[in-house]
XYZ file of C-alpha atoms in Angstrom:
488
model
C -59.521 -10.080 -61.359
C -60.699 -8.497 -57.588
C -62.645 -11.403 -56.766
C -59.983 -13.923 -58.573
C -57.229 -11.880 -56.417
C -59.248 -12.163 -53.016
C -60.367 -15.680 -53.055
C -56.622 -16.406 -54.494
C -54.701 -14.856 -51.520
C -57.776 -16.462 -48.710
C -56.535 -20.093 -50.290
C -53.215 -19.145 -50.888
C -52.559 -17.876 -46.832
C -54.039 -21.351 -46.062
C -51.691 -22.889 -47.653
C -48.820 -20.491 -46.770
C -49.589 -21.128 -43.189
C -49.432 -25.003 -44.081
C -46.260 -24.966 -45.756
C -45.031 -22.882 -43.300
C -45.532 -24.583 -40.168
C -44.032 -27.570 -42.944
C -40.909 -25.464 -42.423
C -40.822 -24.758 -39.082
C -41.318 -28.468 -38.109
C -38.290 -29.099 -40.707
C -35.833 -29.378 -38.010
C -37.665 -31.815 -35.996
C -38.951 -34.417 -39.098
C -34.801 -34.424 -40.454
C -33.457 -34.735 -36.974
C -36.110 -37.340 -35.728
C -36.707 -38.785 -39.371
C -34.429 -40.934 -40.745
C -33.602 -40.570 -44.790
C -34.972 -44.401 -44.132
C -38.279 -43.214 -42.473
C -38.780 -40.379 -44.978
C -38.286 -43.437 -47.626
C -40.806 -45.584 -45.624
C -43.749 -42.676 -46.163
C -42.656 -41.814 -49.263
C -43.639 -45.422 -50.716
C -46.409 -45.726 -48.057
C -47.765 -42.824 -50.093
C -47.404 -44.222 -53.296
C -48.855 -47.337 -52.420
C -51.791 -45.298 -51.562
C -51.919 -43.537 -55.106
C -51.705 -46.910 -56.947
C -54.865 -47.964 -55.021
C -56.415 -45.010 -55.720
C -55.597 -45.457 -59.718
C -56.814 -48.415 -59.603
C -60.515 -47.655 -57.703
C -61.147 -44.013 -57.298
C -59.121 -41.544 -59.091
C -61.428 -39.038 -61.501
C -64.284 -39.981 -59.268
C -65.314 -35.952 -58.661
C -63.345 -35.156 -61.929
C -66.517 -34.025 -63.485
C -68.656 -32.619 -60.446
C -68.202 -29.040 -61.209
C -68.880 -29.374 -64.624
C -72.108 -31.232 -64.227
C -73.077 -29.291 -61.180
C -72.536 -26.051 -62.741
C -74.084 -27.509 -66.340
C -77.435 -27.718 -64.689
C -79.709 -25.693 -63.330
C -81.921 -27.762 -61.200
C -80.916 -27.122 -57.600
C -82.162 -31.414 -56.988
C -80.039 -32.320 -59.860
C -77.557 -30.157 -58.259
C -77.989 -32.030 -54.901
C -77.789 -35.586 -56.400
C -74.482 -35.351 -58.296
C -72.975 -33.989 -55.202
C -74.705 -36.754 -53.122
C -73.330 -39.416 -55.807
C -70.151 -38.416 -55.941
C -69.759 -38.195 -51.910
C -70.947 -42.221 -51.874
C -69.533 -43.046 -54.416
C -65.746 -41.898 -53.473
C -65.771 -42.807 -50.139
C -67.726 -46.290 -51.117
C -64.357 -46.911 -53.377
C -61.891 -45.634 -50.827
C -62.857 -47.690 -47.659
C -62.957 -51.307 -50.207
C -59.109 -50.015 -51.295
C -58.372 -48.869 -47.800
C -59.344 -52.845 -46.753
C -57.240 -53.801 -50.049
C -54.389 -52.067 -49.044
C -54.875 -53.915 -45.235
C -55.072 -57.220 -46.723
C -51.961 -56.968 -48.976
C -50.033 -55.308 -45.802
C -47.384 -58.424 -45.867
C -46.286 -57.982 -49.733
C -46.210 -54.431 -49.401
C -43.756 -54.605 -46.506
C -41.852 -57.163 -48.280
C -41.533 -55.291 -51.797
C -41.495 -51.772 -51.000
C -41.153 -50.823 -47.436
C -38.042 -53.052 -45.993
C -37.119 -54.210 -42.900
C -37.161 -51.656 -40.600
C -41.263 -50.783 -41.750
C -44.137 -52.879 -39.482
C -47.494 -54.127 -40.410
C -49.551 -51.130 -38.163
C -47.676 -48.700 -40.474
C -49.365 -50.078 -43.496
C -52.640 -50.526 -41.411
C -52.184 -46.825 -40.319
C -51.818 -45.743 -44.421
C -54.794 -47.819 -45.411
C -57.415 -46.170 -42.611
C -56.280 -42.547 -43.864
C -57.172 -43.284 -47.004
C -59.974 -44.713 -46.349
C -61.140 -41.930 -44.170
C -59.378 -38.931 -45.717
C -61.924 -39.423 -48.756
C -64.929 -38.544 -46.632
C -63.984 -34.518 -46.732
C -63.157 -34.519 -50.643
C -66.701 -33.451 -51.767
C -68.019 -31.566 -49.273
C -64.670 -29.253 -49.695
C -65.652 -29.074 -53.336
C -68.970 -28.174 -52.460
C -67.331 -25.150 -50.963
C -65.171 -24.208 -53.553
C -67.985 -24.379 -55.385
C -69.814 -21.902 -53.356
C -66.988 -19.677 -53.320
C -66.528 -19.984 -49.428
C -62.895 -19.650 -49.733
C -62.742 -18.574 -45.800
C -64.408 -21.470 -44.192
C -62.453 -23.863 -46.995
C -59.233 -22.662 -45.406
C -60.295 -22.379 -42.083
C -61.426 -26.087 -41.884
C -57.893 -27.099 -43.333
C -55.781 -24.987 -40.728
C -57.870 -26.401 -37.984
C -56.452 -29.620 -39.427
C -53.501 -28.441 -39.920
C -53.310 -27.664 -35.736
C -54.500 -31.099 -34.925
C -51.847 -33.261 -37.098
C -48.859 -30.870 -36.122
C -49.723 -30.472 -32.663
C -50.094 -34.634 -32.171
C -46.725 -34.616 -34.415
C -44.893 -32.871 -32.115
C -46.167 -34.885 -29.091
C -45.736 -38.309 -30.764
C -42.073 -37.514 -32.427
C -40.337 -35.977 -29.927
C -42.073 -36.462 -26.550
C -42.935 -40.637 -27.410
C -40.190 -40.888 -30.394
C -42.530 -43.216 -32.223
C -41.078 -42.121 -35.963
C -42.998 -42.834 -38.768
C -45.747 -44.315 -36.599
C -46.476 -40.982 -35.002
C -46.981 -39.143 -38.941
C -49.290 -41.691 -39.511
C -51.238 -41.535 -36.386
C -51.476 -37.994 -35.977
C -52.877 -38.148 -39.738
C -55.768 -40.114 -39.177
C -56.506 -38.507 -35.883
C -56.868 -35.299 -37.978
C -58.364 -36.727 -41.157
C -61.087 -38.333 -38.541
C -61.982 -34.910 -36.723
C -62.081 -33.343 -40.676
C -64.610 -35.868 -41.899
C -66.916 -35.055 -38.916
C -67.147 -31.446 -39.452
C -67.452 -31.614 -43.045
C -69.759 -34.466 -43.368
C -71.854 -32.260 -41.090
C -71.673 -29.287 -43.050
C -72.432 -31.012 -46.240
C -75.343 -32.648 -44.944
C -77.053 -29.240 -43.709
C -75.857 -27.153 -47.399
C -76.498 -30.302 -49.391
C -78.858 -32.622 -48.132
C -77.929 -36.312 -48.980
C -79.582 -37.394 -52.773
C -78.280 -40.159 -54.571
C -79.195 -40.726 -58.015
C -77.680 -43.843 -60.416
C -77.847 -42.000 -63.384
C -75.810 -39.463 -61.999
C -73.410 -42.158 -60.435
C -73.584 -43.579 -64.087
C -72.932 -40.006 -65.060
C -70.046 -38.933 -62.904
C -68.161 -42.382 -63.768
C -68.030 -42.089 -67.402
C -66.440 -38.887 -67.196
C -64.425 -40.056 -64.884
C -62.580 -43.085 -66.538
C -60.587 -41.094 -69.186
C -59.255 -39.022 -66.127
C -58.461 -42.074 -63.927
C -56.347 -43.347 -66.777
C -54.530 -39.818 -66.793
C -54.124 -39.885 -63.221
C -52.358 -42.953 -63.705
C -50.298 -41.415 -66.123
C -49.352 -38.556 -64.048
C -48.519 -40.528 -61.132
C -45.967 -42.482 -63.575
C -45.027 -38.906 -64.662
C -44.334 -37.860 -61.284
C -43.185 -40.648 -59.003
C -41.889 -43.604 -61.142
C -38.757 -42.650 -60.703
C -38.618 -42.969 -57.265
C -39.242 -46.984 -58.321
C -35.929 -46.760 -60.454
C -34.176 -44.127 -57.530
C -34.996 -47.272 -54.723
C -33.594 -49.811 -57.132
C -30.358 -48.536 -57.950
C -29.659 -45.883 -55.434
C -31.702 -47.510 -51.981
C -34.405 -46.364 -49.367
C -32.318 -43.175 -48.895
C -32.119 -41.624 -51.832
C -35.780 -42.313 -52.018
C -36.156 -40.092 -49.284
C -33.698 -37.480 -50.165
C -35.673 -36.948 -53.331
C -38.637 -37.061 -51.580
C -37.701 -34.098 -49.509
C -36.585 -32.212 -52.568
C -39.977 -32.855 -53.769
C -41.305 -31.537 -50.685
C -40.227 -28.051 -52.309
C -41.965 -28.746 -55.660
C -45.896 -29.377 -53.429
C -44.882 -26.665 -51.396
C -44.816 -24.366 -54.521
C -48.139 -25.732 -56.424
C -50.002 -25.505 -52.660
C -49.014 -21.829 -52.361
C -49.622 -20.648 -55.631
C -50.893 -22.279 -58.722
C -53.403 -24.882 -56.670
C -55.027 -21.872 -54.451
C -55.355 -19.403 -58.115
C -56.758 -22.345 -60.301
C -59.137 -23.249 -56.886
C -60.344 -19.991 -57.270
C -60.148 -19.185 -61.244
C -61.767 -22.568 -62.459
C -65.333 -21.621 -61.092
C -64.925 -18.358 -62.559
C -64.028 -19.682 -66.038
C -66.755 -21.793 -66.292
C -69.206 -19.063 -65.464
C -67.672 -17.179 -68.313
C -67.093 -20.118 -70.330
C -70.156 -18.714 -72.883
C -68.973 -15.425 -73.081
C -68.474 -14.176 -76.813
C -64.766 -15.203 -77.704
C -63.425 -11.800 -77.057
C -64.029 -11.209 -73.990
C -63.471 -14.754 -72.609
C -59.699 -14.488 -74.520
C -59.213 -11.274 -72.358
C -60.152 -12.733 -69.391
C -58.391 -15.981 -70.198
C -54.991 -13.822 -70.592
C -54.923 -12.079 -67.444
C -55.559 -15.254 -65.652
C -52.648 -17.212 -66.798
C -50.684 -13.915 -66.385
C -51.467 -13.525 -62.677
C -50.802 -17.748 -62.609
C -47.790 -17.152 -63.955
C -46.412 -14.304 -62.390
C -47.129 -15.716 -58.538
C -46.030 -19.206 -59.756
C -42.852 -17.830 -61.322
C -42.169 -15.670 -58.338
C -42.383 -18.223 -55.859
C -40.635 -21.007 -57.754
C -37.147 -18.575 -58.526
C -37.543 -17.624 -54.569
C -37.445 -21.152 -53.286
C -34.661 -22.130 -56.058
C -32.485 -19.434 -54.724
C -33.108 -19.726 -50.893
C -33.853 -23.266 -50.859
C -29.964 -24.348 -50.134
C -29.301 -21.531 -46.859
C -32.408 -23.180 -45.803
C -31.558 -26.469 -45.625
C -28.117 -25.642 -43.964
C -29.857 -24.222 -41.114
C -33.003 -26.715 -40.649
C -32.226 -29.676 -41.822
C -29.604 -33.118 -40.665
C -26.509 -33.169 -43.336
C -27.789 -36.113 -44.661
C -30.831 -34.416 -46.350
C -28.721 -31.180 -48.182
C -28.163 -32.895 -51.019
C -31.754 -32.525 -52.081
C -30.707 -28.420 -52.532
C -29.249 -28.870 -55.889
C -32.542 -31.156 -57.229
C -34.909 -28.285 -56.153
C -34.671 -25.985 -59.087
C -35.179 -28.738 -61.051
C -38.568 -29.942 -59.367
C -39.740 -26.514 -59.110
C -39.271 -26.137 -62.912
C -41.310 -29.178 -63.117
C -44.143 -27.662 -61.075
C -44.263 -24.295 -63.168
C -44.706 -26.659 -66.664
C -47.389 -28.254 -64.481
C -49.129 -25.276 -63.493
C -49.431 -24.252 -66.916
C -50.705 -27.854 -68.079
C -53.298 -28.087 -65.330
C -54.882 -24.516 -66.121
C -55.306 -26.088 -69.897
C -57.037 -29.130 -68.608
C -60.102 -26.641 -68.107
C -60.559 -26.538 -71.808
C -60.786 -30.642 -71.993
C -63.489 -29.889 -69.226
C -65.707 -27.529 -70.832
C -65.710 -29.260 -74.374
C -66.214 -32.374 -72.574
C -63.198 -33.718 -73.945
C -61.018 -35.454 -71.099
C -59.937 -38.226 -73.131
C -57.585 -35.822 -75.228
C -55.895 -35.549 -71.678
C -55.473 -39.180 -71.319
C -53.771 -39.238 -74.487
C -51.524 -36.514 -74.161
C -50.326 -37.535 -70.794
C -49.728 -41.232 -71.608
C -47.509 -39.989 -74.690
C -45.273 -38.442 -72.160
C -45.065 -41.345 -70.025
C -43.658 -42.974 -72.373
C -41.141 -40.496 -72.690
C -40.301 -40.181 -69.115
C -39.981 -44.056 -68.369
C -37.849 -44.506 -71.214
C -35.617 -40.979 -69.894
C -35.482 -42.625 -66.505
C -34.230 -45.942 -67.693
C -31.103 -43.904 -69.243
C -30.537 -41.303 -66.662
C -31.557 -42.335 -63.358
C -28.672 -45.147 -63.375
C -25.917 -42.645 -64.901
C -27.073 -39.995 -62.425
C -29.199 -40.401 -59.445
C -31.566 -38.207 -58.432
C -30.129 -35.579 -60.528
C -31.884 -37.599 -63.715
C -34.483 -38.538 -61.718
C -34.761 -35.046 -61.930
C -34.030 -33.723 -65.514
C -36.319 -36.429 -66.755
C -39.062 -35.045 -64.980
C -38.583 -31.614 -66.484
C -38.754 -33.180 -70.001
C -41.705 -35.119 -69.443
C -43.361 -32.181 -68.418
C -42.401 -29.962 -70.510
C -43.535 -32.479 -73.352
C -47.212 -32.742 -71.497
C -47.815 -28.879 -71.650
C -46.670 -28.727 -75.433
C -49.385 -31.322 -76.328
C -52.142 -30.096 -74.061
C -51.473 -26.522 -75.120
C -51.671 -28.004 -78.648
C -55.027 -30.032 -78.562
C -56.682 -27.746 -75.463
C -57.043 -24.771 -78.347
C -58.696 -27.221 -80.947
C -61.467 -28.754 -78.343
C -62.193 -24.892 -76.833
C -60.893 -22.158 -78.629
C -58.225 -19.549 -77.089
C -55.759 -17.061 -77.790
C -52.844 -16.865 -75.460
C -50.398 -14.484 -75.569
C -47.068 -16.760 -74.499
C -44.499 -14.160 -74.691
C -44.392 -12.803 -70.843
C -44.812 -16.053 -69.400
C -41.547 -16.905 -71.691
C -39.731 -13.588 -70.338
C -40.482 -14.421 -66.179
C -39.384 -17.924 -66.997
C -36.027 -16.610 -68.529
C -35.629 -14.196 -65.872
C -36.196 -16.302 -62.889
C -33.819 -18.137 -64.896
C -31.278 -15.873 -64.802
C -31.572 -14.922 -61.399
C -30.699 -18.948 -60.270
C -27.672 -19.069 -62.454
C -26.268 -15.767 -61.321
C -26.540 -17.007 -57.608
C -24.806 -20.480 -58.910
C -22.205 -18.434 -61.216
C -21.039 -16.639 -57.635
C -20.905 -19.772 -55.723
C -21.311 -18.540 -52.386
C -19.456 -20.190 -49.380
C -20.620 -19.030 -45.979
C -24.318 -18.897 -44.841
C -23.815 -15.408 -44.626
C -22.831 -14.946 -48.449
C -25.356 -18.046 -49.360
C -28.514 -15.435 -47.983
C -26.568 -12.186 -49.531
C -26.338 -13.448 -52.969
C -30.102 -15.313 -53.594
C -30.980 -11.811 -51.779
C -29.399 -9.793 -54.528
C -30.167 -12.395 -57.409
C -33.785 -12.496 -56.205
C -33.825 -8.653 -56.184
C -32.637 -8.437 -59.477
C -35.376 -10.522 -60.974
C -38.187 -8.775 -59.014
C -36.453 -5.520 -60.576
C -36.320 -7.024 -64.594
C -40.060 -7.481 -63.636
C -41.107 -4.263 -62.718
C -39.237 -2.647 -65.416
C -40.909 -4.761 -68.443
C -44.408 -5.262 -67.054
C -46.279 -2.725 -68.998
C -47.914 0.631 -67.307
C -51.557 -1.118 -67.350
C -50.428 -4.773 -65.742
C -48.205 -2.782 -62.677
C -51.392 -0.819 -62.430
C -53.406 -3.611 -62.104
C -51.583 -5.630 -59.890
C -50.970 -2.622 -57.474
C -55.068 -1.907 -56.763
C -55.549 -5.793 -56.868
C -53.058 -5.967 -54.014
C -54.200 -2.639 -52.309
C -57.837 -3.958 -52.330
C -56.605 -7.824 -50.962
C -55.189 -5.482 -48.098
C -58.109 -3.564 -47.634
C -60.288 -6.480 -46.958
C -57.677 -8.431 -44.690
C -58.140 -5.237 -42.686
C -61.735 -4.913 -42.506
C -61.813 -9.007 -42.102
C -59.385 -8.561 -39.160
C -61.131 -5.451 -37.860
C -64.514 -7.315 -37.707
């Protein structure tokens, strides 16, 4: 749990300092941004993930579990080698895809107001934006959770800092996102090219190629699954609603990566290497490890999801254009969404260590059913609101069935009842806040104070003795090192 705890918080401040230089700039994007413009990225985006469906998603799915399957430090060194050609062999041809089809993507998706450079812009970031993939794995692999997070800030600096000049000194819109992007994304490959080059070496090896791909099919059909799961609705949003509400949802989306990137992505970066070192462990001691995993998951992840719910609408009052504050009341919504996925995604470790991914492409294709057939009926009737509500179904339909199947392939007893009481609580907390209905900004920051007080209080009072213990020296020794890290 120490180590879990330390390299947790080292991702997690990464990411913090990510998201919150995401809200700091929030004034500027929804102020210099059109709802338009934020529509134009949004499907810019998208575009990008259907590409990537279609040539390279799942491509490093199985690295860690081959790399950490064998013990041969040149077998080691070839799967990583394969996997870094082999990604960024599939993301420059759909980079010069995406280039080529430029006019019918402008024509179908992006609208009038979008030029060909913008696509251009999209297609050379994804293109070069694949280059760091491995080598970062390589050192989440290691356990280098420092240098992993001080590469992305230092990315972080470059894109914001070139956002800032290009929005509001040359007011170049979504043309300035996209350059500043690949300016960064190009500087990032450098570095970590060199990096994995010197830790690495460069071996390639066709079986492994041959290897890596099989396991990655069944997870390249999931991807495409979850990317129906997650943003076909935006398809339905454009057709019914326009570019707009496109990117009013997209904002309120914003809120739902901005949770998973602080919490839930940074603990499962640091937990899944742990798990499968103690994936052989006698069942015992594996469950008891298992549990207070998914209880620290759940706790940060249920934390942070009933603080943005209850803040998120003061927020937008004070950073963001009036045209955006409509994406407040989707936000507890999405955020709902993203705690179902958190759970689902630390399951998908057990498809991984039985060597079972297909199970996941079944179970998530069974709820994409489900969702395109909920956003048929709701979107029209409601907007983004059933945009929405479908999502939360869909989800919540995906962790049922992974849950399910996860236990038969590896194993696992899991204790769901606290995870059940901090979702009810953080529950509570939102619909006490709506119940009052605040007016003023003022009242709007008193009341998700209070409400957000409350649930941190129900918390306290029914963790038991041994879990407030725990979670006191974990976060008394995370402080301990900041220090001595600061100190040195």
């Amino acid at each position: 749990m120490r180590r879990l705890g330390r390299a947790s918080v080292v991702y997690g401040l990464g990411a913090a300092v990510g998201r919150a230089a995401s809200i700091v700039m929030l004034p500027i994007y929804t102020r210099l941004l059109t709802p338009g413009d934020y529509g134009i990225l949004q499907m810019l985006d998208l575009t990008i993930d259907v590409i990537a469906l279609l040539l390279s998603a799942g491509a490093t799915a199985g690295v860690m579990r081959f790399y950490y399957k064998s013990d041969s430090p040149e077998e080691r060194k070839s799967i990583l080698g394969s996997a870094f050609l082999m990604l960024t062999g599939l993301n420059t041809i759909g980079g010069l895809l995406m280039a080529l089809l430029a006019p019918a993507i402008m024509t179908h998706l992006l609208g009038p107001t979008a030029t060909p450079t913008m696509v251009y812009l999209s297609a050379a970031n994804f293109a070069v934006g694949a280059i760091s993939i491995v080598p970062l794995l390589l050192l989440q692999m290691q356990e280098r959770a420092m240098l992993f997070t001080m590469l992305n800030v230092g990315r972080l600096v470059v894109q914001l800092t070139l956002n800032v000049v290009l929005l509001v000194v040359f007011r170049m819109g979504p043309l300035g996102i996209l350059t500043s992007n690949l300016v960064a994304s190009s500087l990032m490959a450098i570095v970590t090219s060199v990096l994995f080059v010197r830790g690495a070496g460069f071996r390639i090896s066709w079986e492994a190629v041959r290897r890596l791909q099989g396991f990655a099919i069944p997870y390249q059909v999931t991807m495409a699954g979850a990317f129906i799961l997650t943003f076909g609705n935006r398809f339905f949003i454009k057709k019914y609603f326009g570019i707009d509400q496109v990117g009013i949802y997209g904002l309120a989306f914003q809120f739902g990566f901005l949770l998973a990137s602080l919490t839930s992505a940074p603990i499962l970066r640091a937990w899944t290497p742990q798990r499968h070192q103690f994936a052989k462990l006698p069942r015992e001691e594996r469950d008891v490890l298992y549990n207070n995993g998914m209880i620290f998951l759940s706790a940060v992840t249920i934390a942070a999801a009933a603080g943005i719910a209850l803040f998120v609408e003061p927020v937008l009052m004070i950073m963001s254009d009036p045209a955006f504050r409509g994406a407040a009341l989707v936000v507890p919504l999405v955020v709902l969404a993203y705690v179902l996925q958190a759970w689902s995604d630390s399951f998908m470790f057990n498809f991984d260590v039985g060597e079972r991914p297909t199970y996941i492409t079944i179970g998530t294709w069974i709820s994409v059913v489900i969702s395109l057939g909920l956003f048929a009926v709701l979107v029209p009737r409601w907007g983004v609101m059933g945009a929405a509500v479908s999502t939360v179904i869909a989800f919540a339909v995906r962790l049922a069935i992974y849950w399910a199947w996860s236990t038969r392939v590896w194993p696992v007893s899991l204790n769901w009842r606290p995870h059940g009481f901090m979702l009810l609580a953080a529950a509570g907390a939102y619909l006490t806040y709506r119940g009052v209905a605040p007016g003023s900004l003022v009242t709007h920051f008193a009341v998700a104070s209070g409400s957000y007080l409350g649930f941190l209080a129900l918390l306290a009072w029914a963790a038991p003795p041994e879990s407030r213990a725990q979670l006191v020296g974990l976060l008394g020794g995370t402080v301990a090192r900041l220090r001595r890290m600061r100190s040195a």
